[in-house]
Amino acid sequence: MQLTKHWAATLDDYAIDLAWSPDGTQLAAVSASGPVSLFAADDGALRHLLPGHDDGTNCLAWLPAPRTPAGAPANTAPAAASALLATGGQDGAVKFWDAVAGQHTATAALGSAWVEHLAWCAPSAPAASSAGAPLLFAAAGRQLAALRADASVAHTFPLAPKTISALAAHPAGGAVASAYFGGVALWDTDDFLAQKTFTYGNGIVALVWSPDGRWLVSGNQDPSVHLWIPEEDVELQMSGYETKVTQLSFDQASRWLATSGGREACLWDCSGAGPEGREPAMLPHEAPVCAVAFQHNHNLLATAAKDGVVMIWSPERKQPLRATVKMPVAATKLAWSPDDRHLAIGSEKGIVYVLRAEA
């Protein structure tokens, strides 16, 4: 396969976060200095430059498209589902933006701590899904809050024991996991009660659910990867990494877990009883891996290293490497478009690249 340049754009600072709108028509990119750029997906034209947060913007999250009812045709979500963007900043606020009009719509002030993590989560029950909208969960220091799209506060949770270091919404809705030094709390997002607490005696820097909701996985400072099966009270541990594990990604079938943690991307087989006791596949780079991202609906894995090299892999192949491209600077973030045709790369120099993936 081939990776070819589709377009590139320049931010005013380090690209700290980026994400595609649910309908794939826009790419939002955040610079560390604060502004949020909205680019047209087809040609990279700057549609809007949002002021973001004065002291710096940390993260962004698009309101997800509504779930498609059983038996309904795919891709019938209204265009408005892709219009709402949330950002978290160093000013302790969450801001909401109309991404079509390019206008600020509301602000939720959460205090003096930086807002560093955002996650939308839908209600769990089908009946609730038709009546209730997703809530945005925002972490600022030790505080976790559930916000409505108009920035009103639906719930404020008890303070975490330590600063919240990662958030992950359950893919089926109904629960959100928040990590901190010492463990993970699993909260019900319908009634806001604690479901479970998982103890882990070290710092957690990344958190992800498998798409089927079976596995909850943390990347850790110690350095290791820890896996829980919340429904079965099972937990597993994989260690031996060179560095702390900051990057995690599952494939769409929930079989393969890709991780950073050294000069090789690690690929764990999570089928059956899980990866403990199995040897991982090692996908080599010549520099430390800084980003990993599986496609949404297909099985290609993108990995990026500190030397600027981006590689594409097919885990099920005997010779998994499919493509290699050398970028001018190291990636900070990888994001596949919703249709998996384009790979967006945020970089340390503030340049955003969008590559076309062709078989």
Coordinates of C-alpha atoms in Angstrom, one line a residue:
M1 CA 0.0 0.0 0.0
Q2 CA 1.0 3.7 -0.3
L3 CA 0.8 6.7 1.9
T4 CA 0.7 9.9 -0.1
K5 CA 0.4 13.5 1.1
H6 CA -3.2 14.8 0.9
W7 CA -2.5 18.2 2.5
A8 CA -0.6 20.0 5.3
A9 CA -1.2 23.0 7.5
T10 CA 0.7 24.9 10.1
L11 CA -0.4 25.8 13.6
D12 CA 1.2 28.5 15.7
D13 CA 2.7 26.0 18.3
Y14 CA 3.1 22.3 19.2
A15 CA 0.1 20.3 18.1
I16 CA -1.1 19.0 21.4
D17 CA -4.3 17.3 20.2
L18 CA -6.3 16.7 17.0
A19 CA -9.5 14.7 16.0
W20 CA -11.8 14.3 13.1
S21 CA -15.5 15.3 13.3
P22 CA -17.8 12.3 13.4
D23 CA -18.9 12.9 9.8
G24 CA -15.3 13.2 8.6
T25 CA -15.8 16.7 7.0
Q26 CA -13.5 18.6 9.5
L27 CA -10.3 18.1 11.3
A28 CA -9.8 20.0 14.6
A29 CA -6.3 20.6 15.8
V30 CA -5.2 22.3 19.0
S31 CA -2.0 24.2 19.5
A32 CA -0.4 24.3 22.9
S33 CA -0.6 28.1 22.9
G34 CA -4.4 28.0 22.8
P35 CA -6.0 28.4 19.4
V36 CA -8.1 25.7 17.8
S37 CA -8.0 25.3 14.0
L38 CA -10.8 23.7 12.0
F39 CA -9.7 22.4 8.6
A40 CA -11.8 21.2 5.7
A41 CA -11.1 17.5 5.3
D42 CA -11.1 17.5 1.5
D43 CA -8.4 20.2 0.9
G44 CA -7.1 21.5 4.3
A45 CA -8.6 24.9 3.9
L46 CA -8.9 26.7 7.3
R47 CA -12.6 27.0 8.0
H48 CA -12.4 28.6 11.4
L49 CA -9.7 29.7 13.9
L50 CA -11.2 29.5 17.3
P51 CA -9.5 31.4 20.2
G52 CA -9.6 28.4 22.5
H53 CA -8.2 29.1 25.9
D54 CA -6.1 32.1 26.8
D55 CA -3.5 30.3 28.9
G56 CA -3.3 27.2 26.6
T57 CA -5.6 24.5 25.4
N58 CA -5.0 20.9 26.5
C59 CA -7.5 18.7 24.8
L60 CA -10.6 18.5 22.6
A61 CA -13.5 16.1 22.0
W62 CA -16.2 16.1 19.4
L63 CA -19.8 15.2 20.4
P64 CA -20.2 11.7 18.9
A65 CA -22.8 10.9 16.3
P66 CA -26.1 9.4 17.7
R67 CA -26.2 5.7 17.8
T68 CA -27.9 4.1 14.7
P69 CA -31.1 2.2 15.8
A70 CA -31.2 -1.5 15.1
G71 CA -32.3 -2.1 11.5
A72 CA -31.8 1.5 10.4
P73 CA -29.5 2.4 7.5
A74 CA -26.0 3.4 8.4
N75 CA -24.8 7.0 8.2
T76 CA -28.3 8.5 8.8
A77 CA -27.1 10.8 11.7
P78 CA -28.1 14.4 11.3
A79 CA -25.4 16.8 10.3
A80 CA -25.8 18.7 13.6
A81 CA -24.1 15.7 15.4
S82 CA -20.8 16.8 14.0
A83 CA -21.2 20.5 14.9
L84 CA -20.4 20.5 18.6
L85 CA -16.8 20.5 19.8
A86 CA -15.6 20.7 23.4
T87 CA -12.1 21.9 24.6
G88 CA -10.4 21.9 27.9
G89 CA -7.8 24.5 28.9
Q90 CA -5.2 25.6 31.4
D91 CA -7.7 28.2 32.6
G92 CA -9.7 25.5 34.4
A93 CA -12.6 25.8 31.9
V94 CA -14.4 23.6 29.4
K95 CA -15.6 25.5 26.3
F96 CA -18.2 24.4 23.8
W97 CA -18.1 25.5 20.2
D98 CA -20.4 25.4 17.2
A99 CA -17.9 24.1 14.6
V100 CA -20.0 24.9 11.6
A101 CA -20.6 28.5 12.5
G102 CA -17.2 28.8 14.2
Q103 CA -18.7 30.3 17.3
H104 CA -18.3 29.8 21.1
T105 CA -21.6 28.6 22.6
A106 CA -21.0 28.0 26.3
T107 CA -18.3 27.8 29.1
A108 CA -18.2 25.6 32.2
A109 CA -15.7 26.9 34.8
L110 CA -14.3 24.0 36.9
G111 CA -11.8 25.9 39.1
S112 CA -8.1 26.7 39.0
A113 CA -6.8 23.2 38.0
W114 CA -6.1 22.5 34.3
V115 CA -8.7 20.6 32.4
E116 CA -6.6 17.9 30.8
H117 CA -9.0 15.1 29.9
L118 CA -12.4 15.0 28.2
A119 CA -14.7 12.1 27.3
W120 CA -18.2 12.0 25.9
C121 CA -20.3 9.1 27.2
A122 CA -23.9 8.2 26.1
P123 CA -26.6 6.8 28.4
S124 CA -26.5 3.0 28.7
A125 CA -30.1 1.8 28.2
P126 CA -31.7 2.0 24.7
A127 CA -34.7 3.8 26.2
A128 CA -32.5 6.4 27.7
S129 CA -30.6 6.8 24.5
S130 CA -33.7 8.1 22.7
A131 CA -34.4 10.6 25.5
G132 CA -31.1 11.6 26.8
A133 CA -28.0 13.2 25.2
P134 CA -24.5 12.2 25.8
L135 CA -22.7 13.9 28.7
L136 CA -19.2 15.3 28.6
F137 CA -16.9 14.1 31.4
A138 CA -14.2 16.5 32.3
A139 CA -11.2 16.1 34.6
A140 CA -9.5 19.0 36.3
G141 CA -7.0 18.1 38.9
R142 CA -8.7 15.7 41.3
Q143 CA -12.2 16.8 40.2
L144 CA -14.4 14.9 37.7
A145 CA -17.5 16.6 36.5
A146 CA -20.3 15.6 34.1
L147 CA -21.4 18.4 31.8
R148 CA -24.4 18.9 29.5
A149 CA -23.8 20.3 26.0
D150 CA -25.0 23.7 27.2
A151 CA -22.2 23.7 29.8
S152 CA -24.5 23.1 32.8
V153 CA -23.3 20.7 35.4
A154 CA -25.1 17.4 35.6
H155 CA -23.0 16.0 38.4
T156 CA -19.8 16.7 40.4
F157 CA -18.1 13.6 41.6
P158 CA -16.2 13.2 44.9
L159 CA -12.6 14.2 44.6
A160 CA -10.2 11.5 43.4
P161 CA -7.4 10.5 45.8
K162 CA -4.8 12.0 43.4
T163 CA -4.8 14.1 40.2
I164 CA -6.9 12.4 37.5
S165 CA -4.4 11.2 34.8
A166 CA -6.7 9.6 32.2
L167 CA -10.4 9.1 31.3
A168 CA -12.0 6.5 29.1
A169 CA -15.7 6.2 28.3
H170 CA -17.2 2.7 27.9
P171 CA -17.9 2.1 24.2
A172 CA -21.5 1.0 24.8
G173 CA -22.2 4.0 27.1
G174 CA -23.3 3.9 30.7
A175 CA -19.8 4.1 32.4
V176 CA -16.7 6.1 32.5
A177 CA -13.3 5.1 34.0
S178 CA -11.0 7.7 35.6
A179 CA -7.4 6.9 36.5
Y180 CA -5.1 8.4 39.1
F181 CA -1.9 7.4 41.0
G182 CA -3.1 4.3 42.9
G183 CA -6.0 3.0 40.8
V184 CA -9.0 3.4 38.6
A185 CA -12.6 4.3 39.5
L186 CA -15.4 3.1 37.4
W187 CA -18.5 5.4 37.5
D188 CA -22.0 4.8 36.3
T189 CA -22.9 7.6 34.0
D190 CA -26.7 7.2 34.4
D191 CA -27.0 7.6 38.2
F192 CA -23.3 8.7 38.9
L193 CA -22.7 6.0 41.5
A194 CA -19.4 4.2 41.8
Q195 CA -19.5 0.8 40.1
K196 CA -16.0 -0.5 41.0
T197 CA -12.6 0.6 42.1
F198 CA -9.4 -1.1 40.8
T199 CA -6.3 -0.7 42.8
Y200 CA -3.0 -0.3 41.1
G201 CA 0.1 0.8 43.1
N202 CA 1.7 3.1 40.6
G203 CA 1.1 6.0 38.2
I204 CA -1.3 5.5 35.3
V205 CA -0.7 7.6 32.2
A206 CA -3.1 6.1 29.6
L207 CA -6.4 4.4 29.7
V208 CA -8.5 2.6 27.0
W209 CA -11.5 0.3 26.6
S210 CA -11.6 -2.5 24.0
P211 CA -14.4 -1.8 21.5
D212 CA -16.4 -4.7 22.8
G213 CA -16.2 -3.3 26.3
R214 CA -14.5 -6.5 27.7
W215 CA -11.1 -5.1 28.5
L216 CA -10.1 -2.0 30.4
V217 CA -6.4 -1.3 29.9
S218 CA -3.9 1.1 31.6
G219 CA -0.5 2.2 30.4
N220 CA 1.7 2.8 33.4
Q221 CA 4.8 4.7 34.7
D222 CA 6.4 1.6 36.3
P223 CA 6.6 0.7 33.1
S224 CA 3.9 -1.8 32.4
V225 CA 0.5 -2.5 30.9
H226 CA -2.3 -3.6 33.2
L227 CA -5.6 -5.2 32.0
W228 CA -8.9 -5.7 33.8
I229 CA -12.0 -7.6 32.8
P230 CA -14.5 -5.6 35.0
E231 CA -17.4 -8.1 34.4
E232 CA -15.3 -11.0 35.5
D233 CA -13.0 -9.5 38.2
V234 CA -10.0 -10.6 36.2
E235 CA -6.8 -8.6 36.0
L236 CA -3.5 -9.2 34.1
Q237 CA -0.1 -7.5 34.0
M238 CA 2.5 -7.2 31.2
S239 CA 5.8 -5.7 32.1
G240 CA 9.4 -5.5 30.6
Y241 CA 8.9 -2.2 28.7
E242 CA 11.9 0.2 28.3
T243 CA 9.9 3.3 29.2
K244 CA 6.5 4.3 30.6
V245 CA 3.6 3.3 28.4
T246 CA 1.8 6.4 27.2
Q247 CA 0.1 5.1 24.0
L248 CA -2.6 2.4 23.7
S249 CA -4.9 1.4 20.9
F250 CA -7.3 -1.5 20.2
D251 CA -8.2 -2.9 16.8
Q252 CA -12.0 -2.8 15.9
A253 CA -12.3 -6.6 16.7
S254 CA -10.9 -6.1 20.2
R255 CA -8.3 -8.8 19.5
W256 CA -5.1 -6.7 19.1
L257 CA -3.8 -4.2 21.6
A258 CA -1.0 -2.0 20.4
T259 CA 1.2 -0.2 22.9
S260 CA 4.2 2.1 23.0
G261 CA 7.0 1.8 25.6
G262 CA 10.3 1.6 23.7
R263 CA 11.8 1.4 20.2
E264 CA 9.2 -1.2 19.2
A265 CA 5.4 -1.1 19.2
C266 CA 4.1 -4.1 21.1
L267 CA 1.2 -6.0 19.8
W268 CA -0.7 -8.2 22.3
D269 CA -3.3 -10.8 21.4
C270 CA -6.3 -10.3 23.7
S271 CA -8.4 -13.0 22.3
G272 CA -9.6 -15.8 24.6
A273 CA -8.1 -15.6 28.1
G274 CA -6.0 -12.6 27.1
P275 CA -2.3 -11.9 26.5
E276 CA -0.7 -12.9 29.8
G277 CA 1.8 -15.7 29.1
R278 CA 1.8 -15.0 25.4
E279 CA 4.7 -13.5 23.5
P280 CA 3.7 -10.2 21.8
A281 CA 4.5 -9.3 18.2
M282 CA 7.2 -6.6 18.1
L283 CA 7.0 -4.0 15.4
P284 CA 10.4 -2.3 15.3
H285 CA 11.3 1.3 14.9
E286 CA 14.8 2.9 15.1
A287 CA 13.6 5.5 17.7
P288 CA 11.2 5.4 20.6
V289 CA 7.6 5.0 19.6
C290 CA 5.5 8.1 20.3
A291 CA 2.1 7.2 18.9
V292 CA -0.1 4.2 17.9
A293 CA -3.5 4.2 16.3
F294 CA -5.7 1.4 14.8
Q295 CA -8.2 2.2 12.1
H296 CA -11.9 2.4 13.1
N297 CA -13.4 -0.3 10.8
H298 CA -10.4 -2.0 9.3
N299 CA -7.3 -3.7 10.6
L300 CA -4.4 -1.4 9.8
L301 CA -2.2 0.0 12.6
A302 CA -0.3 3.2 12.3
T303 CA 2.8 3.7 14.5
A304 CA 5.0 6.8 14.8
A305 CA 8.5 7.2 16.3
K306 CA 10.6 10.2 17.6
D307 CA 12.7 10.2 14.4
G308 CA 9.6 11.1 12.3
V309 CA 9.1 7.7 10.8
V310 CA 5.5 6.6 10.4
M311 CA 4.7 3.0 9.6
I312 CA 1.5 1.1 8.6
W313 CA 1.1 -2.5 9.7
S314 CA -1.4 -5.4 9.1
P315 CA -1.2 -7.5 12.3
E316 CA -2.7 -10.7 10.7
R317 CA 0.0 -10.9 8.0
K318 CA 3.2 -13.0 8.2
Q319 CA 5.1 -9.9 7.0
P320 CA 3.0 -7.2 8.7
L321 CA 4.8 -4.0 7.5
R322 CA 2.7 -2.4 4.7
A323 CA 4.1 1.1 4.3
T324 CA 6.8 3.5 5.7
V325 CA 7.0 7.3 5.4
K326 CA 9.6 9.6 6.9
M327 CA 8.1 12.8 8.2
P328 CA 10.2 16.0 8.8
V329 CA 9.4 16.0 12.5
A330 CA 8.2 13.7 15.2
A331 CA 4.4 13.1 15.6
T332 CA 2.5 14.1 18.7
K333 CA -0.8 12.5 17.7
L334 CA -2.2 10.1 15.1
A335 CA -5.9 10.0 14.0
W336 CA -7.6 8.0 11.3
S337 CA -10.5 9.6 9.6
P338 CA -13.9 8.0 10.2
D339 CA -13.8 6.2 6.8
D340 CA -10.2 5.1 7.4
R341 CA -9.0 6.6 4.2
H342 CA -6.9 9.4 5.7
L343 CA -4.3 9.5 8.5
A344 CA -3.9 12.8 10.3
I345 CA -0.6 13.5 12.0
G346 CA 0.0 16.3 14.5
S347 CA 3.7 17.2 15.0
E348 CA 6.0 18.8 17.5
K349 CA 6.7 21.7 15.2
G350 CA 3.0 22.5 14.8
I351 CA 2.6 21.1 11.3
V352 CA -0.5 19.0 10.7
Y353 CA -0.1 16.4 7.9
V354 CA -2.9 14.5 6.4
L355 CA -1.9 11.4 4.4
R356 CA -4.0 9.3 2.0
A357 CA -3.8 5.6 2.5
E358 CA -4.2 3.6 -0.7
A359 CA -4.0 -0.1 -1.3

